[in-house]
Amino acid sequence: MIEICEVGPRDGLQNEKKPVSTEEKVHLIEQLIDAGIRKIEAVSFVNQKVVPQMADAEEVMKAVPKREDVTYAGLVLSRSGLERALLTPVDIVHVMIAASDQFNMRNARRTVEQGVAEQTAVMKDAGAAKRPVAGVIGTVFGCPFEGDISISRVLKIADAFLQAGCEQITLADTTGLANPIQVQAVTRAFIDEFGDHTPLGMHFHNTRGLGIANSLAAYQAGVKIFDASIAGLGGCPFAPKAVGNVCTEDLVHMFEQMGIGTGTDLNKLIQTAQWMESVMARPLDGMVYRAVGA
Ligand code: ZN
């Protein structure tokens, strides 16, 4: 059995240029829940001038169905983001930093060391506010500016995050540079260091077509939690450096075909992907939803 964290409403839409209304986002989330998805990264609390698609985070969180069995995550990159998140009913706060100095310098004008100090303080504040927190580490499998990232650096960040109270670590391949052998090496190193009881998620982008291969490699090395995006949202052809997430229903199809449960209804996910295509008014990157009837 694996667990999917659906990131389409956040990471997917964030990388799409076409504006999607609050009502459409909420309807997407309702359909995902109906299809059996139980964890959704629904929003991010970031500067709306930088990411206009996420400007309605508070409205989305106000309107989504509140259910005991559904966990909503909100991404924050700073203390001001956390302050916004704490005013909403998000169940868990995802706090992120990249493992690359150059990536952090370009995006947040800080080194990894400075960023870890800032983000662990944010995590402790979330904990003090009794809000669960998970740590997301970006560019784990390579950085477009810095190149290779050492596993020891990733483990050091993960250790700081766990010490600061994170209940899960997610390792993200921000720009789709990972390969399956590398994914297994990083996963094994993580489990060697923190044990297999420490929840570990993987967040792959399909930038170079390896998202699903990397997901399988991670599963074989012991990972049970996967971020994925319905219909592979996020690969907008009009956005520079289009970087879609690994596609939810493609991932579900693979695991279910292999006899590994996902707790979801593939047909309903496919219907949701088809609806999403009509909203975005263009063919999306998912393969399985377009193969229906083939
Ligand atoms: Zn991502």
Tab-separated table of C-alpha atoms in Angstrom, residues 35-259:
chain	number	residue	atom	x	y	z
A	35	ALA	CA	-11.633	9.461	-5.940
A	36	GLY	CA	-10.077	8.380	-2.634
A	37	ILE	CA	-7.223	10.881	-2.275
A	38	ARG	CA	-6.756	11.596	1.418
A	39	LYS	CA	-3.812	13.982	1.467
A	40	ILE	CA	-3.766	17.141	-0.632
A	41	GLU	CA	-1.215	19.932	-0.784
A	42	ALA	CA	-3.966	22.414	-1.534
A	43	VAL	CA	-2.324	25.826	-1.325
A	44	SER	CA	0.891	27.733	-0.772
A	45	PHE	CA	1.268	30.867	1.289
A	46	VAL	CA	3.744	32.721	-0.858
A	47	ASN	CA	4.082	36.224	-2.263
A	48	GLN	CA	1.115	36.606	-4.620
A	49	LYS	CA	3.082	38.964	-6.846
A	50	VAL	CA	5.533	36.138	-7.515
A	51	VAL	CA	2.913	33.359	-7.688
A	52	PRO	CA	-0.440	34.929	-8.669
A	53	GLN	CA	-2.065	31.501	-9.124
A	54	MET	CA	-1.854	30.968	-5.325
A	55	ALA	CA	-3.234	34.367	-4.310
A	56	ASP	CA	-6.539	32.844	-3.137
A	57	ALA	CA	-4.995	30.365	-0.662
A	58	GLU	CA	-7.165	31.605	2.222
A	59	GLU	CA	-10.353	31.439	0.128
A	60	VAL	CA	-9.549	27.910	-1.071
A	61	MET	CA	-8.966	26.716	2.491
A	62	LYS	CA	-12.207	28.338	3.587
A	63	ALA	CA	-14.213	26.520	0.907
A	64	VAL	CA	-12.772	22.993	0.810
A	65	PRO	CA	-14.739	20.177	2.487
A	66	LYS	CA	-13.634	19.708	6.099
A	67	ARG	CA	-13.328	15.997	6.781
A	68	GLU	CA	-11.662	14.038	9.560
A	69	ASP	CA	-10.164	11.619	7.037
A	70	VAL	CA	-8.664	14.258	4.714
A	71	THR	CA	-5.393	16.051	5.437
A	72	TYR	CA	-4.768	19.420	3.811
A	73	ALA	CA	-1.229	20.689	3.535
A	74	GLY	CA	-0.131	24.246	2.846
A	75	LEU	CA	3.356	25.132	1.656
A	76	VAL	CA	5.252	27.940	3.368
A	77	LEU	CA	8.670	29.352	2.566
A	78	SER	CA	9.008	31.874	5.381
A	79	ARG	CA	7.698	33.081	8.721
A	80	SER	CA	5.198	35.414	7.050
A	81	GLY	CA	3.860	32.427	5.118
A	82	LEU	CA	3.467	30.496	8.372
A	83	GLU	CA	1.575	33.389	9.940
A	84	ARG	CA	-0.921	33.243	7.078
A	85	ALA	CA	-1.141	29.446	7.222
A	86	LEU	CA	-1.908	29.461	10.942
A	87	LEU	CA	-4.992	31.617	10.297
A	88	THR	CA	-6.419	28.883	8.038
A	89	PRO	CA	-7.521	25.319	8.818
A	90	VAL	CA	-4.548	23.645	7.030
A	91	ASP	CA	-3.849	20.376	8.857
A	92	ILE	CA	-0.124	20.322	8.194
A	93	VAL	CA	2.397	22.935	7.156
A	94	HIS	CA	4.983	21.981	4.562
A	95	VAL	CA	8.154	24.026	5.015
A	96	MET	CA	10.657	23.943	2.192
A	97	ILE	CA	14.279	24.669	1.477
A	98	ALA	CA	16.565	23.639	-1.375
A	99	ALA	CA	19.728	21.644	-0.668
A	100	SER	CA	21.754	23.786	-3.068
A	101	ASP	CA	23.454	27.040	-2.026
A	102	GLN	CA	23.178	28.541	-5.475
A	103	PHE	CA	19.485	27.675	-5.805
A	104	ASN	CA	18.786	29.262	-2.412
A	105	MET	CA	20.883	32.332	-3.205
A	106	ARG	CA	19.000	32.914	-6.452
A	107	ASN	CA	15.546	32.285	-5.031
A	108	ALA	CA	15.783	33.576	-1.474
A	109	ARG	CA	19.205	35.294	-1.211
A	110	ARG	CA	20.410	32.974	1.525
A	111	THR	CA	22.808	30.061	1.862
A	112	VAL	CA	21.591	26.599	2.830
A	113	GLU	CA	22.966	27.142	6.325
A	114	GLN	CA	21.107	30.441	6.736
A	115	GLY	CA	17.980	28.894	5.238
A	116	VAL	CA	18.059	25.896	7.573
A	117	ALA	CA	18.400	28.226	10.568
A	118	GLU	CA	15.414	30.286	9.370
A	119	GLN	CA	13.230	27.339	8.407
A	120	THR	CA	13.843	25.328	11.571
A	121	ALA	CA	12.732	28.423	13.523
A	122	VAL	CA	9.557	28.504	11.389
A	123	MET	CA	9.033	24.779	12.078
A	124	LYS	CA	9.389	25.304	15.825
A	125	ASP	CA	6.882	28.166	15.659
A	126	ALA	CA	4.432	25.869	13.849
A	127	GLY	CA	4.959	23.268	16.550
A	128	ALA	CA	4.431	25.850	19.278
A	129	ALA	CA	1.128	26.713	17.571
A	130	LYS	CA	0.248	22.985	17.706
A	131	ARG	CA	0.256	22.711	13.918
A	132	PRO	CA	1.990	19.599	12.527
A	133	VAL	CA	4.844	20.315	10.160
A	134	ALA	CA	6.717	18.410	7.455
A	135	GLY	CA	10.006	19.365	5.849
A	136	VAL	CA	10.505	19.434	2.103
A	137	ILE	CA	14.045	19.465	0.729
A	138	GLY	CA	14.362	20.618	-2.882
A	139	THR	CA	17.060	20.014	-5.513
A	140	VAL	CA	18.073	16.827	-3.667
A	141	PHE	CA	18.981	14.980	-6.847
A	142	GLY	CA	20.772	17.801	-8.599
A	143	CYS	CA	20.650	21.550	-9.041
A	144	PRO	CA	20.431	23.328	-12.389
A	145	PHE	CA	22.973	25.904	-11.135
A	146	GLU	CA	25.230	23.900	-8.828
A	147	GLY	CA	25.155	20.411	-10.336
A	148	ASP	CA	25.503	17.400	-8.005
A	149	ILE	CA	24.275	17.606	-4.431
A	150	SER	CA	25.963	15.385	-1.855
A	151	ILE	CA	23.794	12.910	0.048
A	152	SER	CA	25.501	13.922	3.302
A	153	ARG	CA	24.281	17.505	2.852
A	154	VAL	CA	20.714	16.275	2.314
A	155	LEU	CA	20.888	14.055	5.412
A	156	LYS	CA	22.227	16.962	7.472
A	157	ILE	CA	19.280	19.157	6.466
A	158	ALA	CA	16.843	16.302	7.128
A	159	ASP	CA	18.366	15.807	10.574
A	160	ALA	CA	17.941	19.510	11.413
A	161	PHE	CA	14.318	19.366	10.196
A	162	LEU	CA	13.526	16.254	12.249
A	163	GLN	CA	15.135	17.830	15.323
A	164	ALA	CA	12.900	20.872	14.757
A	165	GLY	CA	9.811	18.666	14.990
A	166	CYS	CA	9.025	17.598	11.419
A	167	GLU	CA	6.860	14.516	11.296
A	168	GLN	CA	7.847	13.729	7.707
A	169	ILE	CA	10.627	14.556	5.285
A	170	THR	CA	9.937	14.834	1.570
A	171	LEU	CA	12.832	14.767	-0.865
A	172	ALA	CA	12.101	16.736	-4.018
A	173	ASP	CA	13.606	16.493	-7.481
A	174	THR	CA	12.743	20.086	-8.261
A	175	THR	CA	13.890	20.166	-11.875
A	176	GLY	CA	13.636	16.508	-12.869
A	177	LEU	CA	17.317	15.561	-12.716
A	178	ALA	CA	17.027	12.318	-10.709
A	179	ASN	CA	17.646	8.846	-12.086
A	180	PRO	CA	16.416	5.562	-10.571
A	181	ILE	CA	19.802	4.280	-9.320
A	182	GLN	CA	20.471	7.612	-7.617
A	183	VAL	CA	16.984	7.607	-6.079
A	184	GLN	CA	17.636	4.188	-4.557
A	185	ALA	CA	21.023	5.281	-3.192
A	186	VAL	CA	19.535	8.392	-1.566
A	187	THR	CA	16.574	6.426	-0.168
A	188	ARG	CA	18.838	3.764	1.335
A	189	ALA	CA	21.110	6.404	2.850
A	190	PHE	CA	18.076	8.116	4.401
A	191	ILE	CA	16.728	4.873	5.861
A	192	ASP	CA	20.203	3.890	7.143
A	193	GLU	CA	20.447	7.249	8.906
A	194	PHE	CA	16.921	7.719	10.263
A	195	GLY	CA	15.391	4.232	10.245
A	196	ASP	CA	12.400	3.016	8.262
A	197	HIS	CA	9.936	4.378	10.849
A	198	THR	CA	10.706	7.981	9.823
A	199	PRO	CA	8.085	8.909	7.208
A	200	LEU	CA	9.815	9.656	3.910
A	201	GLY	CA	8.053	11.059	0.874
A	202	MET	CA	9.304	11.574	-2.663
A	203	HIS	CA	8.413	14.449	-4.952
A	204	PHE	CA	9.368	13.882	-8.568
A	205	HIS	CA	9.045	16.075	-11.599
A	206	ASN	CA	8.712	14.561	-15.017
A	207	THR	CA	10.899	17.158	-16.720
A	208	ARG	CA	13.042	14.540	-18.420
A	209	GLY	CA	10.456	11.762	-18.508
A	210	LEU	CA	11.832	9.802	-15.525
A	211	GLY	CA	9.202	10.654	-12.917
A	212	ILE	CA	7.463	7.289	-12.932
A	213	ALA	CA	10.704	5.276	-13.187
A	214	ASN	CA	12.058	7.214	-10.214
A	215	SER	CA	8.849	6.547	-8.276
A	216	LEU	CA	9.158	2.809	-8.828
A	217	ALA	CA	12.832	2.889	-7.861
A	218	ALA	CA	11.958	4.737	-4.654
A	219	TYR	CA	9.209	2.224	-3.866
A	220	GLN	CA	11.612	-0.665	-4.333
A	221	ALA	CA	14.021	1.017	-1.916
A	222	GLY	CA	11.317	1.400	0.739
A	223	VAL	CA	9.401	4.637	0.037
A	224	LYS	CA	5.624	4.512	0.564
A	225	ILE	CA	4.631	8.184	0.192
A	226	PHE	CA	4.526	9.911	-3.195
A	227	ASP	CA	3.628	13.416	-4.304
A	228	ALA	CA	1.811	13.466	-7.637
A	229	SER	CA	-0.273	15.845	-9.690
A	230	ILE	CA	-3.584	15.011	-11.391
A	231	ALA	CA	-3.217	14.829	-15.195
A	232	GLY	CA	0.453	15.769	-14.736
A	233	LEU	CA	-0.531	19.407	-14.216
A	234	GLY	CA	2.310	21.872	-14.135
A	235	GLY	CA	3.799	21.416	-17.546
A	236	CYS	CA	2.302	24.499	-19.134
A	237	PRO	CA	3.864	24.847	-22.582
A	238	PHE	CA	3.611	28.640	-22.374
A	239	ALA	CA	5.474	28.896	-19.066
A	240	PRO	CA	9.264	29.065	-19.210
A	241	LYS	CA	10.941	25.827	-18.051
A	242	ALA	CA	7.700	23.852	-17.862
A	243	VAL	CA	8.143	21.250	-15.139
A	244	GLY	CA	5.149	18.956	-14.591
A	245	ASN	CA	4.895	16.697	-11.558
A	246	VAL	CA	4.703	12.947	-11.912
A	247	CYS	CA	1.088	12.272	-12.900
A	248	THR	CA	-1.293	10.962	-10.219
A	249	GLU	CA	-3.435	8.625	-12.314
A	250	ASP	CA	-0.399	7.286	-14.213
A	251	LEU	CA	1.260	6.479	-10.888
A	252	VAL	CA	-1.949	4.894	-9.554
A	253	HIS	CA	-2.315	2.865	-12.737
A	254	MET	CA	1.246	1.533	-12.437
A	255	PHE	CA	0.980	0.585	-8.772
A	256	GLU	CA	-2.507	-0.932	-9.069
A	257	GLN	CA	-1.432	-2.976	-12.117
A	258	MET	CA	1.451	-4.283	-9.994
A	259	GLY	CA	-0.980	-5.300	-7.230
